[in-house]
Amino acid sequence: MSGAIDYDHDGDLDLFVAGRVLPGNYPKPVSCAIYRNDSKKGHLKFTDVTATIAKPLLDIGMICDAVWTDFDSDGWPDLVLAGEWMPVRMLKNDHGHFRDITAGSGVGDRTGWWTSITAGDFDNDGDIDFVVSNLGRNSYYKASDDYPVSVYAKDFYNQGITQCILTSFIKDRQGGQLKEFASDSRDDLVAQLPFLKKRFLTYNKFATTDFTQIFTPHELSGAVRYSANDMNSSFIRNHGNGTFTIQPLPDIAQYSAINGMVTDDLDGDGNPDICMSTNDFGTMPSYGRYDALNGTGPERRWKGRLHTAADSAERDLYPGERQGTGTTKKRRWQVPDRREPE
């Protein structure tokens, strides 16, 4: 994604470009960039000043979405980023230079698969809050502080291409203990790492082997590991003093993956509402597709709390899969979708 913002208050628009993923090397962190507008007298010129004024953006992660907003009300636009295997990152604009304040913000310990972010004064207290979307709780992947979902990644064959293994904690047998297991099936794992085939000649042996026994320490040496401990789509409340609290959205917002959001006063009541695009049909067959959230909102604010409009007369239902949201000048909500044939 990209955007234009006058981050340095010099009267012209500068450019921000987010980094998503390095092809063939997921989940290696990539950089975002800020290009200062140095155009003069009709001559277009933008200068990459990231290393000078925004070092936290270098190798920051895999960014899915970002918003520019003045979250501390000091008159300078700040940057908030959402991405995979990372916390929501808060970058404060200190007179044209950016500092990462995530660690002390109150949200730095919540890592997730954050897919989008939208901003608004949802509790009507005069400062900017945020809503961030995630996978939700209705999936194979369950994450918590003690039992996170993780990815291990390494170029096992030194060919410049990274192989990834997803893991999660499940019981080793009925009534047993939670242990970390590879999420992929034996066939899927052997397809990318053929040397494991002779190690697991039967499906039973693979199914009963936890992740710590799949690889030798030498084989995993040099591998990177990222973890997510929160799969909730969440509300981030701004306390106005540089700190925030994060809490899950109502249960219905956790039924499926949320891919994109926009904020506007949809019903003209003076409160910001959220329109969401939902579901994901591009999953592995063994996990099942995410299709349980047939509706794009709106999420409404009432007495400082977000809830979903329950009255079907107020709520637009669009079965199918949607990957983004947008609005025209006439405020017609356009949601690209992929529906099942009737």
Short mmCIF file of C-alpha atoms in Angstrom, two decimals:
data_model
loop_
_atom_site.label_atom_id
_atom_site.label_comp_id
_atom_site.label_asym_id
_atom_site.label_seq_id
_atom_site.Cartn_x
_atom_site.Cartn_y
_atom_site.Cartn_z
CA MET A 1 0.00 0.00 0.00
CA SER A 2 1.03 3.63 -0.38
CA GLY A 3 -0.18 7.05 0.63
CA ALA A 4 0.53 10.77 0.49
CA ILE A 5 1.05 12.87 3.60
CA ASP A 6 2.83 16.10 4.50
CA TYR A 7 4.84 14.50 7.31
CA ASP A 8 7.35 17.37 7.62
CA HIS A 9 4.92 20.34 7.48
CA ASP A 10 6.65 22.00 4.52
CA GLY A 11 3.44 22.46 2.55
CA ASP A 12 3.75 19.68 -0.02
CA LEU A 13 2.76 16.02 -0.08
CA ASP A 14 5.37 13.38 0.62
CA LEU A 15 5.00 9.67 -0.16
CA PHE A 16 4.81 6.60 2.04
CA VAL A 17 5.22 3.12 0.55
CA ALA A 18 4.66 0.01 2.68
CA GLY A 19 6.59 -3.23 2.17
CA ARG A 20 4.49 -6.40 2.06
CA VAL A 21 6.65 -9.46 1.34
CA LEU A 22 9.87 -10.47 -0.41
CA PRO A 23 8.87 -13.02 -3.07
CA GLY A 24 10.08 -16.52 -2.24
CA ASN A 25 11.21 -15.43 1.22
CA TYR A 26 8.08 -15.28 3.39
CA PRO A 27 8.14 -14.38 6.31
CA LYS A 28 11.34 -12.36 6.06
CA PRO A 29 10.75 -8.76 7.25
CA VAL A 30 10.85 -6.08 4.60
CA SER A 31 11.16 -2.31 4.79
CA CYS A 32 8.74 0.53 4.28
CA ALA A 33 9.87 3.83 2.78
CA ILE A 34 9.16 7.54 3.10
CA TYR A 35 9.96 9.71 0.08
CA ARG A 36 10.34 13.43 0.78
CA ASN A 37 8.89 15.71 -1.86
CA ASP A 38 11.77 17.83 -3.16
CA SER A 39 9.99 18.94 -6.34
CA LYS A 40 10.66 22.49 -7.51
CA LYS A 41 9.44 24.61 -10.40
CA GLY A 42 7.59 21.78 -12.07
CA HIS A 43 10.49 19.33 -11.78
CA LEU A 44 9.28 16.20 -9.99
CA LYS A 45 11.70 14.80 -7.42
CA PHE A 46 11.20 12.50 -4.43
CA THR A 47 14.06 11.50 -2.13
CA ASP A 48 14.13 8.35 -0.01
CA VAL A 49 14.79 9.67 3.50
CA THR A 50 13.73 6.56 5.43
CA ALA A 51 17.17 5.80 6.88
CA THR A 52 17.50 9.40 8.06
CA ILE A 53 14.10 10.22 9.55
CA ALA A 54 12.35 6.85 10.04
CA LYS A 55 14.82 4.09 10.90
CA PRO A 56 12.12 1.95 12.59
CA LEU A 57 10.64 1.37 9.12
CA LEU A 58 13.73 -0.55 8.00
CA ASP A 59 13.03 -4.31 8.06
CA ILE A 60 9.93 -3.60 10.11
CA GLY A 61 7.95 -6.65 9.00
CA MET A 62 5.27 -7.64 6.49
CA ILE A 63 2.86 -4.72 6.39
CA CYS A 64 -0.75 -5.26 5.36
CA ASP A 65 -2.17 -1.81 6.11
CA ALA A 66 -1.28 1.55 7.63
CA VAL A 67 -2.99 4.77 8.66
CA TRP A 68 -1.68 8.29 9.14
CA THR A 69 -3.32 10.10 12.02
CA ASP A 70 -2.35 12.42 14.86
CA PHE A 71 -2.88 9.97 17.72
CA ASP A 72 -1.23 12.20 20.35
CA SER A 73 -2.89 15.47 19.20
CA ASP A 74 0.38 17.39 18.86
CA GLY A 75 -0.36 18.60 15.34
CA TRP A 76 2.02 16.17 13.57
CA PRO A 77 0.76 13.13 11.62
CA ASP A 78 1.79 9.85 13.23
CA LEU A 79 1.98 6.44 11.56
CA VAL A 80 0.28 3.23 12.73
CA LEU A 81 1.01 -0.03 10.92
CA ALA A 82 -0.67 -3.46 10.89
CA GLY A 83 0.98 -6.62 9.57
CA GLU A 84 1.58 -10.32 9.96
CA TRP A 85 3.50 -11.87 12.86
CA MET A 86 3.94 -8.51 14.56
CA PRO A 87 2.24 -6.16 17.00
CA VAL A 88 0.41 -3.09 15.78
CA ARG A 89 3.32 -0.66 15.45
CA MET A 90 3.01 2.93 16.67
CA LEU A 91 5.43 5.46 15.16
CA LYS A 92 5.30 8.94 16.66
CA ASN A 93 6.14 11.87 14.41
CA ASP A 94 8.50 14.09 16.42
CA HIS A 95 8.72 17.20 14.23
CA GLY A 96 9.49 15.23 11.09
CA HIS A 97 11.40 12.36 12.67
CA PHE A 98 9.76 9.08 13.67
CA ARG A 99 10.19 7.19 16.93
CA ASP A 100 8.80 3.71 17.59
CA ILE A 101 6.78 3.93 20.81
CA THR A 102 5.15 0.49 20.46
CA ALA A 103 6.95 -1.06 23.45
CA GLY A 104 5.43 1.43 25.90
CA SER A 105 2.10 1.90 24.16
CA GLY A 106 0.20 -0.95 25.82
CA VAL A 107 -0.28 -2.97 22.60
CA GLY A 108 3.29 -4.14 22.00
CA ASP A 109 2.74 -7.58 23.49
CA ARG A 110 -0.17 -8.53 21.19
CA THR A 111 1.18 -10.13 18.03
CA GLY A 112 -1.24 -11.28 15.36
CA TRP A 113 -2.03 -11.59 11.68
CA TRP A 114 -3.29 -8.01 11.49
CA THR A 115 -4.74 -7.53 8.01
CA SER A 116 -6.17 -4.00 8.10
CA ILE A 117 -6.59 -0.97 10.33
CA THR A 118 -9.05 1.91 10.45
CA ALA A 119 -9.11 5.02 12.63
CA GLY A 120 -11.84 7.10 14.28
CA ASP A 121 -12.94 8.61 17.56
CA PHE A 122 -15.05 5.59 18.42
CA ASP A 123 -15.51 6.44 22.11
CA ASN A 124 -16.17 10.15 21.42
CA ASP A 125 -13.52 11.42 23.84
CA GLY A 126 -11.71 13.70 21.39
CA ASP A 127 -8.78 11.51 20.36
CA ILE A 128 -8.26 8.91 17.63
CA ASP A 129 -8.85 5.23 18.36
CA PHE A 130 -8.27 2.26 16.05
CA VAL A 131 -9.88 -0.98 14.99
CA VAL A 132 -7.60 -3.71 13.63
CA SER A 133 -8.77 -6.83 11.81
CA ASN A 134 -7.40 -10.32 12.20
CA LEU A 135 -8.16 -13.97 11.46
CA GLY A 136 -10.76 -14.23 14.22
CA ARG A 137 -11.39 -17.14 16.56
CA ASN A 138 -13.37 -19.43 14.24
CA SER A 139 -10.46 -21.29 12.65
CA TYR A 140 -8.01 -24.12 13.12
CA TYR A 141 -5.45 -21.69 14.49
CA LYS A 142 -5.94 -20.88 18.16
CA ALA A 143 -3.41 -18.57 19.77
CA SER A 144 -2.67 -17.37 23.29
CA ASP A 145 0.29 -16.19 25.32
CA ASP A 146 1.11 -19.70 26.50
CA TYR A 147 0.18 -21.49 23.26
CA PRO A 148 0.99 -19.27 20.27
CA VAL A 149 0.78 -20.04 16.58
CA SER A 150 4.28 -19.93 15.10
CA VAL A 151 6.15 -20.08 11.82
CA TYR A 152 9.65 -21.47 11.43
CA ALA A 153 11.48 -20.40 8.29
CA LYS A 154 14.81 -21.29 6.73
CA ASP A 155 16.43 -21.69 3.33
CA PHE A 156 17.11 -25.39 3.88
CA TYR A 157 18.72 -25.88 0.44
CA ASN A 158 20.67 -22.59 0.18
CA GLN A 159 18.88 -21.70 -3.05
CA GLY A 160 17.57 -18.28 -2.05
CA ILE A 161 14.07 -19.59 -1.37
CA THR A 162 12.69 -19.90 2.14
CA GLN A 163 10.75 -22.94 3.33
CA CYS A 164 8.15 -22.35 6.06
CA ILE A 165 6.59 -24.62 8.66
CA LEU A 166 3.51 -23.43 10.56
CA THR A 167 2.88 -24.84 14.03
CA SER A 168 0.16 -24.70 16.63
CA PHE A 169 -0.57 -26.33 19.96
CA ILE A 170 -3.00 -29.25 19.97
CA LYS A 171 -3.47 -32.25 22.25
CA ASP A 172 -1.13 -35.13 21.52
CA ARG A 173 -3.99 -37.55 22.04
CA GLN A 174 -7.55 -37.53 23.31
CA GLY A 175 -7.42 -36.19 26.85
CA GLY A 176 -3.69 -35.60 26.50
CA GLN A 177 -1.42 -32.58 26.84
CA LEU A 178 -1.12 -29.60 24.55
CA LYS A 179 2.04 -29.86 22.46
CA GLU A 180 3.41 -27.98 19.48
CA PHE A 181 2.71 -29.81 16.21
CA ALA A 182 3.32 -28.95 12.58
CA SER A 183 0.08 -27.63 11.08
CA ASP A 184 0.78 -29.03 7.60
CA SER A 185 0.01 -32.62 6.71
CA ARG A 186 2.79 -35.12 6.12
CA ASP A 187 2.27 -34.88 2.34
CA ASP A 188 2.43 -31.08 2.32
CA LEU A 189 5.54 -30.97 4.49
CA VAL A 190 7.33 -33.67 2.48
CA ALA A 191 6.49 -31.82 -0.73
CA GLN A 192 8.67 -28.88 0.30
CA LEU A 193 11.19 -30.86 2.41
CA PRO A 194 11.63 -34.28 0.70
CA PHE A 195 14.34 -35.41 3.14
CA LEU A 196 11.57 -35.92 5.72
CA LYS A 197 9.92 -38.68 3.67
CA LYS A 198 12.14 -41.51 4.91
CA ARG A 199 11.96 -40.14 8.44
CA PHE A 200 8.17 -40.54 8.48
CA LEU A 201 7.24 -43.58 6.44
CA THR A 202 3.77 -43.77 7.95
CA TYR A 203 1.09 -41.16 8.57
CA ASN A 204 0.68 -42.47 12.11
CA LYS A 205 4.29 -41.77 12.99
CA PHE A 206 4.04 -38.24 11.61
CA ALA A 207 0.74 -37.58 13.39
CA THR A 208 2.15 -38.60 16.78
CA THR A 209 5.43 -36.69 16.46
CA ASP A 210 5.47 -33.20 17.93
CA PHE A 211 7.46 -30.44 16.30
CA THR A 212 10.47 -30.73 18.60
CA GLN A 213 11.12 -34.22 17.19
CA ILE A 214 10.63 -33.53 13.47
CA PHE A 215 13.96 -31.80 12.92
CA THR A 216 17.37 -32.20 14.44
CA PRO A 217 18.94 -29.17 16.16
CA HIS A 218 21.41 -28.91 13.28
CA GLU A 219 18.61 -28.81 10.70
CA LEU A 220 16.86 -25.97 12.52
CA SER A 221 20.03 -23.98 13.16
CA GLY A 222 19.72 -20.60 11.52
CA ALA A 223 15.94 -20.82 11.24
CA VAL A 224 13.89 -17.80 12.27
CA ARG A 225 10.74 -18.10 14.34
CA TYR A 226 7.83 -15.68 14.58
CA SER A 227 4.78 -16.17 16.76
CA ALA A 228 1.28 -14.78 17.08
CA ASN A 229 -0.54 -14.82 20.41
CA ASP A 230 -3.72 -12.98 19.42
CA MET A 231 -6.12 -13.82 16.58
CA ASN A 232 -8.89 -11.46 17.69
CA SER A 233 -10.06 -8.59 15.54
CA SER A 234 -9.76 -5.83 18.11
CA PHE A 235 -10.52 -2.31 19.25
CA ILE A 236 -7.57 -0.15 20.35
CA ARG A 237 -8.66 2.59 22.73
CA ASN A 238 -6.52 5.74 22.84
CA HIS A 239 -6.06 7.14 26.35
CA GLY A 240 -4.56 10.35 25.01
CA ASN A 241 -1.26 10.12 26.89
CA GLY A 242 0.67 7.89 24.50
CA THR A 243 -0.85 4.70 25.88
CA PHE A 244 -3.55 2.42 24.51
CA THR A 245 -5.53 -0.63 25.54
CA ILE A 246 -6.59 -3.39 23.18
CA GLN A 247 -9.72 -5.49 23.52
CA PRO A 248 -11.51 -7.98 21.23
CA LEU A 249 -14.42 -6.82 19.09
CA PRO A 250 -17.83 -8.44 19.74
CA ASP A 251 -18.09 -12.17 19.10
CA ILE A 252 -19.72 -11.83 15.68
CA ALA A 253 -16.63 -10.03 14.39
CA GLN A 254 -14.59 -13.14 15.28
CA TYR A 255 -16.62 -15.55 13.12
CA SER A 256 -14.34 -15.20 10.11
CA ALA A 257 -11.36 -13.35 8.68
CA ILE A 258 -11.75 -9.60 8.11
CA ASN A 259 -9.77 -8.31 5.14
CA GLY A 260 -10.49 -4.58 4.96
CA MET A 261 -12.36 -1.78 6.72
CA VAL A 262 -13.45 1.81 6.20
CA THR A 263 -14.82 4.24 8.78
CA ASP A 264 -17.59 6.78 8.17
CA ASP A 265 -20.87 7.91 9.69
CA LEU A 266 -22.98 5.52 7.63
CA ASP A 267 -26.34 6.26 9.28
CA GLY A 268 -25.91 9.99 9.94
CA ASP A 269 -26.21 9.75 13.71
CA GLY A 270 -22.94 11.57 14.39
CA ASN A 271 -21.06 8.44 15.46
CA PRO A 272 -18.37 6.72 13.36
CA ASP A 273 -19.37 3.33 11.92
CA ILE A 274 -17.19 0.68 10.31
CA CYS A 275 -17.85 -1.14 7.05
CA MET A 276 -15.95 -4.44 6.81
CA SER A 277 -15.03 -6.84 4.03
CA THR A 278 -14.93 -10.40 5.23
CA ASN A 279 -14.25 -14.10 4.54
CA ASP A 280 -11.47 -15.95 2.74
CA PHE A 281 -12.06 -18.81 0.31
CA GLY A 282 -8.40 -19.28 -0.59
CA THR A 283 -7.51 -21.67 2.23
CA MET A 284 -6.13 -25.19 2.16
CA PRO A 285 -8.98 -27.73 1.81
CA SER A 286 -7.93 -29.47 5.03
CA TYR A 287 -8.60 -26.29 7.01
CA GLY A 288 -11.87 -25.30 5.35
CA ARG A 289 -12.64 -21.89 3.97
CA TYR A 290 -13.52 -18.90 6.14
CA ASP A 291 -17.08 -18.05 5.15
CA ALA A 292 -19.04 -17.51 8.38
CA LEU A 293 -19.22 -13.71 8.41
CA ASN A 294 -21.73 -12.85 5.69
CA GLY A 295 -21.95 -9.13 6.20
CA THR A 296 -19.86 -6.00 5.93
CA GLY A 297 -21.09 -4.33 9.09
CA PRO A 298 -21.75 -1.85 10.23
CA GLU A 299 -19.98 -1.89 13.55
CA ARG A 300 -21.62 0.90 15.54
CA ARG A 301 -20.57 2.93 18.56
CA TRP A 302 -22.93 3.15 21.50
CA LYS A 303 -21.95 4.71 24.81
CA GLY A 304 -18.27 4.18 24.02
CA ARG A 305 -18.66 0.51 23.09
CA LEU A 306 -18.58 -1.08 19.67
CA HIS A 307 -21.36 -3.46 18.78
CA THR A 308 -22.83 -4.88 15.60
CA ALA A 309 -26.20 -3.77 14.33
CA ALA A 310 -28.44 -6.77 15.00
CA ASP A 311 -31.53 -5.54 13.20
CA SER A 312 -31.57 -7.04 9.72
CA ALA A 313 -33.26 -3.88 8.46
CA GLU A 314 -30.11 -1.94 9.38
CA ARG A 315 -27.57 -4.52 8.31
CA ASP A 316 -26.47 -5.25 4.75
CA LEU A 317 -25.73 -8.93 4.20
CA TYR A 318 -23.51 -9.93 1.28
CA PRO A 319 -22.69 -13.65 1.16
CA GLY A 320 -19.35 -14.35 -0.45
CA GLU A 321 -15.73 -13.32 -0.17
CA ARG A 322 -14.54 -9.72 -0.16
CA GLN A 323 -10.95 -8.56 -0.24
CA GLY A 324 -11.24 -4.78 0.14
CA THR A 325 -13.45 -1.81 0.86
CA GLY A 326 -13.72 1.67 -0.57
CA THR A 327 -15.94 4.69 -0.88
CA THR A 328 -16.70 7.12 -3.67
CA LYS A 329 -17.39 10.83 -3.31
CA LYS A 330 -21.10 9.99 -3.29
CA ARG A 331 -20.49 7.55 -0.42
CA ARG A 332 -21.55 4.46 -2.30
CA TRP A 333 -19.83 1.56 -0.64
CA GLN A 334 -18.10 -0.63 -3.18
CA VAL A 335 -16.99 -4.06 -2.03
CA PRO A 336 -15.35 -6.36 -4.59
CA ASP A 337 -16.63 -9.86 -3.95
CA ARG A 338 -16.56 -13.40 -5.21
CA ARG A 339 -19.89 -15.10 -4.70
CA GLU A 340 -21.03 -18.64 -5.15
CA PRO A 341 -23.23 -19.30 -8.22
CA GLU A 342 -26.88 -19.45 -7.32
#
